[in-house]
Each structure stands twice: as structure tokens, then as C-alpha cells.
CSV table of C-alpha atoms in Angstrom, one decimal:
chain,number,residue,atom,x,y,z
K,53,UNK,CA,-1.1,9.9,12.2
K,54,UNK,CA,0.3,7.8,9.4
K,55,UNK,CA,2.5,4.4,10.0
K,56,UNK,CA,6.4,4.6,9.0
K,57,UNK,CA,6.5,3.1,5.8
K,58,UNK,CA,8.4,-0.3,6.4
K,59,UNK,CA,12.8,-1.1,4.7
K,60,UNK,CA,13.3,-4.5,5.2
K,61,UNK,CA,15.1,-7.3,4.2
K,62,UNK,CA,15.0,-10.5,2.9
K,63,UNK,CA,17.6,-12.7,5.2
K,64,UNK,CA,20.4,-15.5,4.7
K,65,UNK,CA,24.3,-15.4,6.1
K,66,UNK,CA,26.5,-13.9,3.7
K,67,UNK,CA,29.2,-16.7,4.9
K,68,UNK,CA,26.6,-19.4,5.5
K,69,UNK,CA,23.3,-18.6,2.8
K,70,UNK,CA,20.2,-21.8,3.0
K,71,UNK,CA,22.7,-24.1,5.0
K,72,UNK,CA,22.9,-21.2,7.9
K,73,UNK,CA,20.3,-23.7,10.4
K,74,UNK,CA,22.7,-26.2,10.4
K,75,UNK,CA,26.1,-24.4,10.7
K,76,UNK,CA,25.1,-21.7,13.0
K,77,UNK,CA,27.1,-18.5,13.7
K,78,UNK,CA,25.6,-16.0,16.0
K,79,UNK,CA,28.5,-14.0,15.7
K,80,UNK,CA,28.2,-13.6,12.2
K,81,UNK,CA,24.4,-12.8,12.4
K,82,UNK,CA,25.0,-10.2,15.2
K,83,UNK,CA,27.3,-8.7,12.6
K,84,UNK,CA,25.1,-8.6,9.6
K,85,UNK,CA,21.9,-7.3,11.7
K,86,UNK,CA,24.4,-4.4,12.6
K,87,UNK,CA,25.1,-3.6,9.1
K,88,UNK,CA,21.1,-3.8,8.5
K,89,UNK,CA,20.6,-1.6,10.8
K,90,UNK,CA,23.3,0.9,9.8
K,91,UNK,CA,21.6,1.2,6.4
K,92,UNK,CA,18.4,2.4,8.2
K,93,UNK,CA,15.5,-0.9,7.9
K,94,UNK,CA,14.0,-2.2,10.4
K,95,UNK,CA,12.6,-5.7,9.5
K,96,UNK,CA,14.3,-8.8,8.7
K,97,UNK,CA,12.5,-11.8,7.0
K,98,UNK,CA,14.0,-15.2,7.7
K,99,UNK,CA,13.0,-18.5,6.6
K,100,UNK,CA,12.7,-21.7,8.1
K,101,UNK,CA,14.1,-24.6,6.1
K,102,UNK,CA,11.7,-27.3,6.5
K,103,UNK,CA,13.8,-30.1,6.3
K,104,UNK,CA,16.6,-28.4,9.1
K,105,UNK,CA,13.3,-27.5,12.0
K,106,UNK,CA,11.9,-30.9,11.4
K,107,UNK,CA,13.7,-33.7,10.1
K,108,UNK,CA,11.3,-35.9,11.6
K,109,UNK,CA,7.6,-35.0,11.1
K,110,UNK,CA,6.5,-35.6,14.9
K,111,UNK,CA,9.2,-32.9,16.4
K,112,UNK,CA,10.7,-30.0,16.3
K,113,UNK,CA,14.3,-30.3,16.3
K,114,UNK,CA,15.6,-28.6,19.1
K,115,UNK,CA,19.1,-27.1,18.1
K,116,UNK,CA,17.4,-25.5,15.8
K,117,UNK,CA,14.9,-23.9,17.6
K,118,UNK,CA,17.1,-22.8,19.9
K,119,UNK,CA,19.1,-20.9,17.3
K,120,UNK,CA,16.2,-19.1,16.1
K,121,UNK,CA,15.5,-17.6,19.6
K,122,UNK,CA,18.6,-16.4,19.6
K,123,UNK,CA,18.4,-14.6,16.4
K,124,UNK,CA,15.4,-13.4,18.1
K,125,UNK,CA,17.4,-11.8,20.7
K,126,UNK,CA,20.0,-10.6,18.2
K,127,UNK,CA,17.5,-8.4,16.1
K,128,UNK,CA,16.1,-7.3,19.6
K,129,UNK,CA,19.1,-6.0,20.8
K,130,UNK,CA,19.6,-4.1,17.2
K,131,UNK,CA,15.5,-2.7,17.2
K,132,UNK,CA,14.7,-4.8,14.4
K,133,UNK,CA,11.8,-7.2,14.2
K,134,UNK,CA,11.2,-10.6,12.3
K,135,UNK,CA,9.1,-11.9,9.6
K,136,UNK,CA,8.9,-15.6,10.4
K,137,UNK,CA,8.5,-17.4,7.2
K,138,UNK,CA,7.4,-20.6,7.9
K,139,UNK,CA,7.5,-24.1,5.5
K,140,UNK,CA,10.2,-23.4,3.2
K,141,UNK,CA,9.5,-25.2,0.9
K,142,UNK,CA,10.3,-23.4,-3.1
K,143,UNK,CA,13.8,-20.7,-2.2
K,144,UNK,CA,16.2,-19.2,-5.1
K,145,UNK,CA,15.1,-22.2,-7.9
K,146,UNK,CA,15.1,-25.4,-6.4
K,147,UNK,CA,12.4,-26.9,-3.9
K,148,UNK,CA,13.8,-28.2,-0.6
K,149,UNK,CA,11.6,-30.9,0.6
K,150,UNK,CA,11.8,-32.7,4.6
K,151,UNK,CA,12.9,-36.1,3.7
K,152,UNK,CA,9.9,-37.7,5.3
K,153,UNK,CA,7.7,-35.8,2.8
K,154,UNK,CA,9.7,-37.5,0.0
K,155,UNK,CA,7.6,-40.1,-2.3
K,156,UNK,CA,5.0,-38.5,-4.2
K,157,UNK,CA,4.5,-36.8,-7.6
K,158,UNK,CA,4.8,-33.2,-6.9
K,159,UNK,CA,6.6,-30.8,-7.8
K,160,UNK,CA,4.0,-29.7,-9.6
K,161,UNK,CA,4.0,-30.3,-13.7
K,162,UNK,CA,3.1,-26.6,-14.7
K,163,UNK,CA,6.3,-25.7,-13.4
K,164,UNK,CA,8.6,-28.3,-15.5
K,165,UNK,CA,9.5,-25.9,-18.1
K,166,UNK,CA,11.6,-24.4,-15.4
K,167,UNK,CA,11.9,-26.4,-12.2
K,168,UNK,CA,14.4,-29.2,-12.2
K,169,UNK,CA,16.1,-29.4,-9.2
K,170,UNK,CA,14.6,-30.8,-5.8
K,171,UNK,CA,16.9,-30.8,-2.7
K,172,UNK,CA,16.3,-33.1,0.8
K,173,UNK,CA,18.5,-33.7,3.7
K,174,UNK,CA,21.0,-31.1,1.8
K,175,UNK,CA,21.4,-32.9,-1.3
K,176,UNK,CA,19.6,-33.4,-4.6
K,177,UNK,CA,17.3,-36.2,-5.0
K,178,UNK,CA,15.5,-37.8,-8.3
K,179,UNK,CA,11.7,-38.5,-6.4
K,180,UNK,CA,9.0,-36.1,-6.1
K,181,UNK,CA,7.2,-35.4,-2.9
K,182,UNK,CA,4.0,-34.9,-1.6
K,183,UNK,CA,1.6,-32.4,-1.1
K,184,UNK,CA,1.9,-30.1,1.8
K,185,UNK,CA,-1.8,-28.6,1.4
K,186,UNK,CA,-3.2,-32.1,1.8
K,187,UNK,CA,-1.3,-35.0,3.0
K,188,UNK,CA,-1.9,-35.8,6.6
K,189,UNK,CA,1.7,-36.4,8.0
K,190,UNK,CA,2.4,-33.0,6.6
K,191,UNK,CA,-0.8,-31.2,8.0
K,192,UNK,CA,0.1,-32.7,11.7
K,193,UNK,CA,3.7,-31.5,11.0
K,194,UNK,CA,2.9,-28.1,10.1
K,195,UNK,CA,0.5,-27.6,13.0
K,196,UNK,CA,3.3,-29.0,15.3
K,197,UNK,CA,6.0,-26.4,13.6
K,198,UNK,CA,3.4,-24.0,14.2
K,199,UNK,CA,2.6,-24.6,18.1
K,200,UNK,CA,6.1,-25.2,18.6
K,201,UNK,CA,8.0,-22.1,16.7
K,202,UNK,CA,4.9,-19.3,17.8
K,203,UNK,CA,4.8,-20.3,21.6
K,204,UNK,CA,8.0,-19.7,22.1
K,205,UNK,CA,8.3,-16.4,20.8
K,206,UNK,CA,4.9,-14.7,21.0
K,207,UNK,CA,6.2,-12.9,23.7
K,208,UNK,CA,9.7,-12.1,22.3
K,209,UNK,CA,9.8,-8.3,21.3
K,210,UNK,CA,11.5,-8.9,18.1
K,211,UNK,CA,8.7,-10.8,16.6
K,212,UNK,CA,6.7,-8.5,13.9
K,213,UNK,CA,4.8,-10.7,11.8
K,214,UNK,CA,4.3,-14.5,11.1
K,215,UNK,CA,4.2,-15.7,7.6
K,216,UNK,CA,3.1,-19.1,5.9
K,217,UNK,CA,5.2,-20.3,3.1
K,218,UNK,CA,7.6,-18.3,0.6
K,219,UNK,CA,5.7,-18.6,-2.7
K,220,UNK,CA,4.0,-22.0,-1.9
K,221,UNK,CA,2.3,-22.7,-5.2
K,222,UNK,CA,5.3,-23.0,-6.6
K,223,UNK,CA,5.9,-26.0,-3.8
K,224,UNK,CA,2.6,-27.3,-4.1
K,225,UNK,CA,-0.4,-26.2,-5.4
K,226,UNK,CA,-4.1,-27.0,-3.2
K,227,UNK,CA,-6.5,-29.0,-5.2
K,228,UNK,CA,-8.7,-25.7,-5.2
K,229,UNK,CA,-8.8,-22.1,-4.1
K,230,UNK,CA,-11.4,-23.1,-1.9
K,231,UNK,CA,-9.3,-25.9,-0.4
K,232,UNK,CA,-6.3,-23.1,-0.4
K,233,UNK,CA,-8.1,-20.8,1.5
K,234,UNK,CA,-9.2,-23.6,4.2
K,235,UNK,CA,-5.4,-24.3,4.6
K,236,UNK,CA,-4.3,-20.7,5.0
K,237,UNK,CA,-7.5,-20.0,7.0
K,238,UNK,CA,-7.1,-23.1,9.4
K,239,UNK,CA,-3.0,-22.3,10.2
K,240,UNK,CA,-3.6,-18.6,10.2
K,241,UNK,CA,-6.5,-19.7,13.1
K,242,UNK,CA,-3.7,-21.7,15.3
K,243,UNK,CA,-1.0,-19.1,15.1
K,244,UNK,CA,-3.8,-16.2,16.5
K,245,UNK,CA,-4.8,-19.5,18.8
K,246,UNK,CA,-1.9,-19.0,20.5
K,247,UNK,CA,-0.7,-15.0,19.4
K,248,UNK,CA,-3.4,-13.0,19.1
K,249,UNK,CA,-0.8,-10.1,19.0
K,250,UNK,CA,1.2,-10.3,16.1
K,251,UNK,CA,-0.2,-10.4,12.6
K,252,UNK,CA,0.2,-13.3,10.1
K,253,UNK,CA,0.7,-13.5,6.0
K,254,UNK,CA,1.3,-15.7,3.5
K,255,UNK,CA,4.2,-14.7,1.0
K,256,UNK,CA,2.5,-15.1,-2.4
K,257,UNK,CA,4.4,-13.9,-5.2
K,258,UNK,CA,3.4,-12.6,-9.5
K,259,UNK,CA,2.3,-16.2,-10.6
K,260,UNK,CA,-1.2,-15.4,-8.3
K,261,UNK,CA,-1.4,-12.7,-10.6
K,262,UNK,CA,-1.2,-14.6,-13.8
K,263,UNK,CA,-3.9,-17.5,-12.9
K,264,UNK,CA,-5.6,-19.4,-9.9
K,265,UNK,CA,-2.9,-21.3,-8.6
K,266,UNK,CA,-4.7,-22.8,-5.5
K,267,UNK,CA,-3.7,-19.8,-3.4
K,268,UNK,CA,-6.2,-17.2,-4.9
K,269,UNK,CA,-4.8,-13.7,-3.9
K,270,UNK,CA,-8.5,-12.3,-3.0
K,271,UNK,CA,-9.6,-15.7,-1.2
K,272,UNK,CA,-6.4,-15.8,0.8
K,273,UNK,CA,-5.9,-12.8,2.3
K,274,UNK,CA,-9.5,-12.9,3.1
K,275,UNK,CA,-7.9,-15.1,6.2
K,276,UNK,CA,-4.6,-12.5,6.3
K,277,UNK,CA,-4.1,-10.0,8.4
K,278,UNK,CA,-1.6,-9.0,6.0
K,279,UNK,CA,-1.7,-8.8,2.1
K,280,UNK,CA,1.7,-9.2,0.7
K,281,UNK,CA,3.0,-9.3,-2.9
K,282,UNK,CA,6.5,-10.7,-4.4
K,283,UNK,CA,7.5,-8.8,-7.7
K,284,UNK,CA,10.5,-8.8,-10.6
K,285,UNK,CA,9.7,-7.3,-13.6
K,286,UNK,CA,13.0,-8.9,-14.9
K,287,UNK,CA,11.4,-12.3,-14.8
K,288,UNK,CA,7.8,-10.9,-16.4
K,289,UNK,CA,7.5,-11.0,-20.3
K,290,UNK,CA,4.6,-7.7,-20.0
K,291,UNK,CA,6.7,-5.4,-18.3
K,292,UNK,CA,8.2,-2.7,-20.3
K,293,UNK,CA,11.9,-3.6,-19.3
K,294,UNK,CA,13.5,-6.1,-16.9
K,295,UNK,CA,14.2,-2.6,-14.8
K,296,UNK,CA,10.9,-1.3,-15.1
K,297,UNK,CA,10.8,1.4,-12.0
K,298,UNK,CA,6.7,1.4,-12.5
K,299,UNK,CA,6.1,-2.3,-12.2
K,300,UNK,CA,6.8,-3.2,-8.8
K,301,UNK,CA,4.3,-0.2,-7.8
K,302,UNK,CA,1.7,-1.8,-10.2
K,303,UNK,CA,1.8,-5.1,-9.0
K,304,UNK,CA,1.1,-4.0,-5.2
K,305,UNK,CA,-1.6,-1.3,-6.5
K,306,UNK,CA,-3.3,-4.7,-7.9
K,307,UNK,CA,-3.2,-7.0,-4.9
K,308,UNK,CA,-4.4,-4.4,-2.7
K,309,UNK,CA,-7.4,-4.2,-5.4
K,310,UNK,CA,-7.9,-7.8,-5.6
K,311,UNK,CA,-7.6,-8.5,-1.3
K,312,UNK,CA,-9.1,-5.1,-0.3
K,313,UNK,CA,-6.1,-4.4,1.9
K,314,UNK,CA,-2.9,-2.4,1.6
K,315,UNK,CA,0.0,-4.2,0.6
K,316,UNK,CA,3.6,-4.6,1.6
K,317,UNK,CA,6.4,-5.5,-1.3
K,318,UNK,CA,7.3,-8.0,0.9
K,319,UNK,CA,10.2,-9.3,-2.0
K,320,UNK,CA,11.7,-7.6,-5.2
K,321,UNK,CA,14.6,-7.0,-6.5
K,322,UNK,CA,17.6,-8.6,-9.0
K,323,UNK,CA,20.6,-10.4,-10.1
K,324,UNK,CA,23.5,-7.8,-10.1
K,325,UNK,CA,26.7,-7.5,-12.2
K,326,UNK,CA,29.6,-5.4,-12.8
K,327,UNK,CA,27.9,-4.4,-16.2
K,328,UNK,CA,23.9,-5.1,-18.1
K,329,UNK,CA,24.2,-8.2,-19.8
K,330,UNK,CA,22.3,-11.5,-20.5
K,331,UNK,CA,24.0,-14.5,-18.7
K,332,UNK,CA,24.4,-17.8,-20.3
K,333,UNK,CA,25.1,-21.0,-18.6
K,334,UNK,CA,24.4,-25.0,-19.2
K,335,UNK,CA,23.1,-26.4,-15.9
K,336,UNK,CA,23.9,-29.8,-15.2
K,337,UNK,CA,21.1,-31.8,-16.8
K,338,UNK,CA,22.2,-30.4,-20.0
K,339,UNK,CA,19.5,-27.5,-20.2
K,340,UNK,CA,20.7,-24.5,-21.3
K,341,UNK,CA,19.7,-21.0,-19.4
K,342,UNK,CA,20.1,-17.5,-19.8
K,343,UNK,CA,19.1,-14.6,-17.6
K,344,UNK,CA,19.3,-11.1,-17.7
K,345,UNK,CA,21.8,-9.1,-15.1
K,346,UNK,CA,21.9,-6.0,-13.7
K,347,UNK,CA,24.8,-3.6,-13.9
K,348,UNK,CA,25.4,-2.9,-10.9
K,349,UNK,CA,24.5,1.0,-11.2
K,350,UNK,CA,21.6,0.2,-13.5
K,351,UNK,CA,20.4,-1.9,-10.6
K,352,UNK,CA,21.2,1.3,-8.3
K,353,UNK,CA,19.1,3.5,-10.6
K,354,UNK,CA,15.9,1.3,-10.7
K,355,UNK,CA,15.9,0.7,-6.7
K,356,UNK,CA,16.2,5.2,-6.8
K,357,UNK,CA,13.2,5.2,-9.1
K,358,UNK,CA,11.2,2.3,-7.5
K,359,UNK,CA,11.6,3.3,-4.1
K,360,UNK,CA,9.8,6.4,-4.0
K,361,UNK,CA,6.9,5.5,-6.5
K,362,UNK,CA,5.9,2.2,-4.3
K,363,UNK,CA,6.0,4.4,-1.7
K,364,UNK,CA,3.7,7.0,-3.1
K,365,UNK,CA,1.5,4.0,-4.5
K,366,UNK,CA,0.5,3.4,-0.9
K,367,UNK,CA,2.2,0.7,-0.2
K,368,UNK,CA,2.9,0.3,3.3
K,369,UNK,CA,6.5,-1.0,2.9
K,370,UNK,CA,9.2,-2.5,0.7
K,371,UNK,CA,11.7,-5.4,1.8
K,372,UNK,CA,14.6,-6.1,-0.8
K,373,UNK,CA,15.4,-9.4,-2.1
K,374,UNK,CA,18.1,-10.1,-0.4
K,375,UNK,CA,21.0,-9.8,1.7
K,376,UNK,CA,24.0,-11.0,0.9
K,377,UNK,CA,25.3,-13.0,-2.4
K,378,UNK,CA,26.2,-16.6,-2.2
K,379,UNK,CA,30.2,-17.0,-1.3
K,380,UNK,CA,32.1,-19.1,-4.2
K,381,UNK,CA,32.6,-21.9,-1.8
K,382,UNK,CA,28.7,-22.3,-1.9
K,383,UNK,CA,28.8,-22.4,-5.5
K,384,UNK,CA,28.8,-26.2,-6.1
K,385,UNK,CA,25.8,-26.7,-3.9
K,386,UNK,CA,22.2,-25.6,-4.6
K,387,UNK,CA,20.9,-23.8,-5.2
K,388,UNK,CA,23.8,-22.2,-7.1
K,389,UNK,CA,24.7,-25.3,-8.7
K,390,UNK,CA,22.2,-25.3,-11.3
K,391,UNK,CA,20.6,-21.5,-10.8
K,392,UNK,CA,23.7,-19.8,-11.6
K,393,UNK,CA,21.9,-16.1,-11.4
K,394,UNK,CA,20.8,-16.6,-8.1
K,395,UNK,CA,24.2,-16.6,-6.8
K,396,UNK,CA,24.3,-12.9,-7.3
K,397,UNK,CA,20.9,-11.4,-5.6
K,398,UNK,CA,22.6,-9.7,-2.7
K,399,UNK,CA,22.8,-6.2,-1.5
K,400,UNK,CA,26.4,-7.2,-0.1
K,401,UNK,CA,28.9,-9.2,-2.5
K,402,UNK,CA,30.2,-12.4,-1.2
K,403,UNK,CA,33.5,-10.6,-0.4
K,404,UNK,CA,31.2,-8.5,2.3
K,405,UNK,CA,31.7,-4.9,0.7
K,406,UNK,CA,28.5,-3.1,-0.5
K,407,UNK,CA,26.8,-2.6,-3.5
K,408,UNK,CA,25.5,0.8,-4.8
K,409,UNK,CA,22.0,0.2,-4.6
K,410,UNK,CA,23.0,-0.1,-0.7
K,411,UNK,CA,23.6,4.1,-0.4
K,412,UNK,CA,20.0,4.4,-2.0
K,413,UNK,CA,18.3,2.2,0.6
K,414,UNK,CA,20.4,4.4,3.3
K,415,UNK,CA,19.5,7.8,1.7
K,416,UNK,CA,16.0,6.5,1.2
K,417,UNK,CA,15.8,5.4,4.9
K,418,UNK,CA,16.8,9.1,5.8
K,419,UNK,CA,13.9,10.6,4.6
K,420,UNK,CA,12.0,9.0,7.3
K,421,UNK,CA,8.9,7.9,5.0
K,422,UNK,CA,5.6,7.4,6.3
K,423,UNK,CA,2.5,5.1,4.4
K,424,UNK,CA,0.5,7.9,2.1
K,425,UNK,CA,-2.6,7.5,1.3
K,426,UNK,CA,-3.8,5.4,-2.0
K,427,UNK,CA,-3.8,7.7,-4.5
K,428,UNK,CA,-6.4,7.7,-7.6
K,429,UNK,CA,-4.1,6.8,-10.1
K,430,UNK,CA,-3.2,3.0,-8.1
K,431,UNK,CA,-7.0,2.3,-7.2
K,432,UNK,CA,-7.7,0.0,-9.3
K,433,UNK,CA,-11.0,-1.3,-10.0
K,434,UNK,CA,-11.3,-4.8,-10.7
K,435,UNK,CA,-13.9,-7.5,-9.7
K,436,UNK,CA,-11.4,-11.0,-8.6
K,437,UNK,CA,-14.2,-13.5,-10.6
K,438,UNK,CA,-13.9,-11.4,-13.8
K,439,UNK,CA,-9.6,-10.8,-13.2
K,440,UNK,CA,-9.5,-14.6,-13.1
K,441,UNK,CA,-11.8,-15.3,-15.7
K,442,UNK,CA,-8.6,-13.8,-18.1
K,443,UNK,CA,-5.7,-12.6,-16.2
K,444,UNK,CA,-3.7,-12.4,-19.0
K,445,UNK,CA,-6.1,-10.0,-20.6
K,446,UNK,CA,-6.9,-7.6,-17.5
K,447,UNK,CA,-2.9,-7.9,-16.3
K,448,UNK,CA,-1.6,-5.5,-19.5
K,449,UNK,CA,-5.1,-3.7,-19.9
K,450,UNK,CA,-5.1,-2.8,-16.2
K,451,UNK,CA,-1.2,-1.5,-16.4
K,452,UNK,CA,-1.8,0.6,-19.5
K,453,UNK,CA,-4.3,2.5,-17.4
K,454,UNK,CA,-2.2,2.1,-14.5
K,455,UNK,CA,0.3,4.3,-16.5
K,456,UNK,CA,-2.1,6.6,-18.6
K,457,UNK,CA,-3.3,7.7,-15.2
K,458,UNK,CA,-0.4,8.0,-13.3
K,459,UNK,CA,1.0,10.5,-15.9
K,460,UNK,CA,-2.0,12.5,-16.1
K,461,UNK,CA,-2.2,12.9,-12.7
């Protein structure tokens, strides 16, 4: 008997977005988990800010914890469960560093072309920090997050899987794969220390496609129970269209090749607007920016297209990127300050009333979808030594086939 194919979503406050920790509403997240259930998924992925669970590297701060549990209960009481994402870390543009990591020279300078903005304590600072994968006051810290967050709630029937960092490598990167896969395979070890029950991930997104960041997609989910992939062909120069409906399916079809494991789209979506267009801004250090946005229906018609074909991939689920949009009065703030686009991301506007691409999800949900098996046309074939010799290369080689044989078959 095959597993239900897993709708989820990726979670912030509609009223509240990345400051929700500190300015906690349960009545507002008992609201929204009704809603998400209403439209028919049943996982919810939240993330921990770093700097809001410990704003001193030695504890655990206490109100916050306490809030999370009770989010715990809330998705409980609705039948959904929680993906835990801990060490956040890199969200929506900006990276938002504890204050005690500050001082160091990360972030890292492969991403200066497009990273400019680092937040701590809820505001933006000038300093770099350091590096999570290897500084010692942040190792201790993470193992103390861990222990703290994961014995509290390895019992709690909302809990569904444990995850180590939203895209990490764009945080930090390790000083080697090796060294990467000794971080993920040391703090996967302590969470199954102490729950043995629930499985654990690692959210690693398209740059571990496109070269060896540290966090080597085979070599990390060698120490996964979970492989998990983060897609947007609207922000990937090789895909045939920003709404490509065949690239998400791709780019889970190729982690499962490179980890040996089925994968769940674990993020993927857009930037919605009333009509198709390419936005232009000037953020505040004077660099100018444009993005592409999704009419609203467009974005409707790619999520009906997408839906089904990462399902019949063999993907074992599909969580949307993300809940709500940010309200106006979050606008001045980060990350919307600066990464204007990402004010727009949400399934519900900031006024609370639903897009379309909602009814698709619900319609979709209906159909009660179980995990199919892999079918010949997404098994790809590819050795990880020789994909990262040139991943550039094998990337649009390995697609084209993708494709060829999809359409043949």
C-alpha cells in the first residue's frame, strides 16, 4: 500500500511574518492552521529564528520555547504535523544572524553579487559573522537548541519531521563536503539520540545542484533520513521559462538520483501579481533589482501543471512556498525593505483573502493522491563524482533527456 503523497506548507503569520517569535499570537496561528487545513494539507514547516530561540549562545530562551509547544498543540488539534526547521539562518534575502555570532567574515563572498543585507537582534548590521559549521560557540549552541527544542517535543503528536537549516550554504558554507557531511551527520546523530521516532532532513535548495557548496546533496543525505529539494525555475537562467511546469519535477527526479532516496519538494513556488510583469526597484544601498512576477492566474496555471507531474515523478510530496504575503506595515523592515519581491510569496494576500492558486491546492488535495512509483522517464542515471566534476554541463544535458523521455513515454 502506497503512502499519501504529502501538501504542505511553508509557515509565517500573515499579520506577524519573521518577527512572529517575538510578538506571538496564538489566536492568530489557530486561525491560519484552520484555513490550512480547510484547503486540504497536512504539514506545516516552521522555522526557528536563531537569534529569537537563543539570544544568548548558552540557553534556550524560554518564552520562546514555550510558544512553539504551543503551536505544537495548535497543529495537533487541527491533524497537521510539523517540519521543525532548525538554525535559521539565510530566509526571503537577507541572512539573520544571533548577535553573539556577530564578528566574522561570512556571509560568504560567492554570494555578494546578490546578498547585501545581514539582520541581528531585528535590525540591519554592517559586520559579518561567523561560521556556524565550525566555530565552537556556535557548535555548543546548536547542540544545546537541539537537546533543548527535540526533548520537549519528541513525544508531541504533531511533530513530523526535524530539519537542519533552510538552505544553509547560503548562511555559511563548511570548509569541505566532507566537513559538511560530519556536521549534518553529527546533529542528525543527537536529534535520533534523543528521537529515534521522527525523521530528520536538511532543507538544501538548487545552488547544491549547480556546484559543491559544502553541503554535497549525495554526501548529505547519506546521514538523512530524508532527501529534500528547494526549486524555482523563475530564479534559474536553464529553465525554459520562469513558470516552467516541468522543472520542479526535474529537479526532485535529480536529487533522488544523486542521494538514492525519494524526494519531497519540500519548497517551490513564486512572487505573485495582479498581472505577468518584470518588477523594478532600487534597494537602499543604491543597487538596482528587477524580478520577474507572476500574474496571479499564470501563477494558478503553473501550480495546476506542476502539481500533478511532481506527483507522477515520484515524489513523495510538495510543500508551497509560502503562506501568507507580508502586510504593508512590515514593508519597511526586512526582509521587505530591500527584497521588495519577497513581499508578495503568499498563498493569502496581506489583506487575508485567497489567491487562485489556493482553489488548485484544494482541488488537488481532493483527489486524495498517493506516492507512485518512479517512473522510467525521471530515473535518472548519474554518477555524483562525475555530476560534480561539471554540473553546469550534466544540469541542461540531463533535462533535455529528462524531457525527450518524458514525451516519448
Amino acid at each position: 500500500m502506497s503512502d499519501p503523497f504529502t501538501l504542505g506548507i511553508n509557515y509565517w503569520p500573515r499579520r506577524k511574518a519573521m518577527y512572529w517569535w517575538s510578538n506571538f499570537d496564538a489566536g492568530e496561528v489557530r486561525e491560519e492552521f484552520s484555513l490550512i487545513k480547510d484547503l486540504g494539507m497536512t504539514v506545516v514547516r516552521l522555522f526557528l529564528l536563531w537569534d529569537d530561540f537563543q539570544p544568548e549562545p548558552d540557553s534556550v530562551d524560554r518564552d520562546a520555547l514555550a510558544n512553539l509547544i504551543k503551536v505544537a498543540d495548535i497543529a495537533d488539534e487541527n491533524g497537521l504535523g510539523l517540519d521543525i526547521t532548525f538554525f535559521t539562518g539565510h530566509m526571503s534575502g537577507p541572512n539573520w544572524s544571533p548577535r553573539w555570532l556577530a564578528g566574522g567574515d561570512l556571509p560568504p563572498k560567492v554570494h555578494s553579487h546578490w546578498l547585501r543585507d545581514v539582520v541581528s537582534n531585528g535590525k540591519l548590521i554592517t559586520q559579518g559573522y561567523r561560521n556556524m559549521f565550525h566555530d565552537e560557540v556556535a557548535l555548543n549552541a546548536e547542540r544545546l537548541l537541539l537537546k533543548s527544542v527535540v526533548s520537549a517535543l519528541k513525544d508531541h503528536p504533531a511533530i513530523w519531521m526535524w530539519n537542519l537549516g533552510n538552505e544553509p550554504d547560503l548562511f555559511a558554507w563548511p570548509n569541505s563536503s566532507d566537513e559538511g557531511a560530519a556536521w549534518v551527520k553529527e546533529m542528525a546523530g543527537l536529534i535520533k539520540s534523543i528521537d529515534p521516532n521522527h525523521p530528520v532532513t536538511i532543507g538544501l535548495h538548487g545552488d547544491g545542484l549547480h556546484r559543491d557548496n559544502g553541503l554535497r546533496i549525495d554526501k548529505v543525505f547519506a546521514h538523512t533520513d530524508v532527501a529534500v529539494m528547494h526549486s524555482y525555475p523563475m530564479y534559474t537562467a536553464w529553465a525554459r521559462e520562469p513558470l516552467d511546469p516541468d522543472f520542479v519535477p526535474f529537479t526532485c527526479a535529480l536529487t533522488a538520483a544523486l542521494s538514492g532516496k525519494p524526494v519531497l519538494m519540500e519548497e517551490f513556488g513564486g512572487c505573485t501579481a495582479e498581472t505577468t510583469h518584470v518588477m523594478k526597484w532600487t534597494e537602499t544601498n543604491g543597487r538596482e533589482r528587477e524580478q520577474f512576477m507572476a500574474g496571479e492566474e499564470d501563477f494558478a496555471g503553473f501550480l495546476r501543471l506542476t502539481l500533478p507531474k511532481l506527483h507522477g515523478s515520484g515524489a513523495t510530496g510538495a510543500m508551497l512556498w509560502c503562506y501568507a504575503d507580508y502586510v504593508p506595515d512590515l514593508w519597511d523592515k526586512p526582509p521587505c525593505l530591500n527584497a521588495q519581491h519577497e513581499r508578495f510569496f503568499g498563498l493569502v494576500r496581506a489583506d487575508g483573502s485567497l489567491k487562485p492558486h489556493a482553489k488548485v491546492i484544494q482541488n488537488f488535495a481532493k483527489t486524495n493522491p498517493q506516492v507512485k512509483p518512479v517512473p522510467a522517464y525521471a530515473k535518472i542515471v548519474i554518477d555524483p563524482d562525475e555530476f560534480y566534476a561539471e554540473p553546469s554541463k550534466h544540469l541542461t544535458t540531463l533535462y533535455e533527456k529528462y524531457l525527450d523521455s518524458m514525451n516519448k513515454g
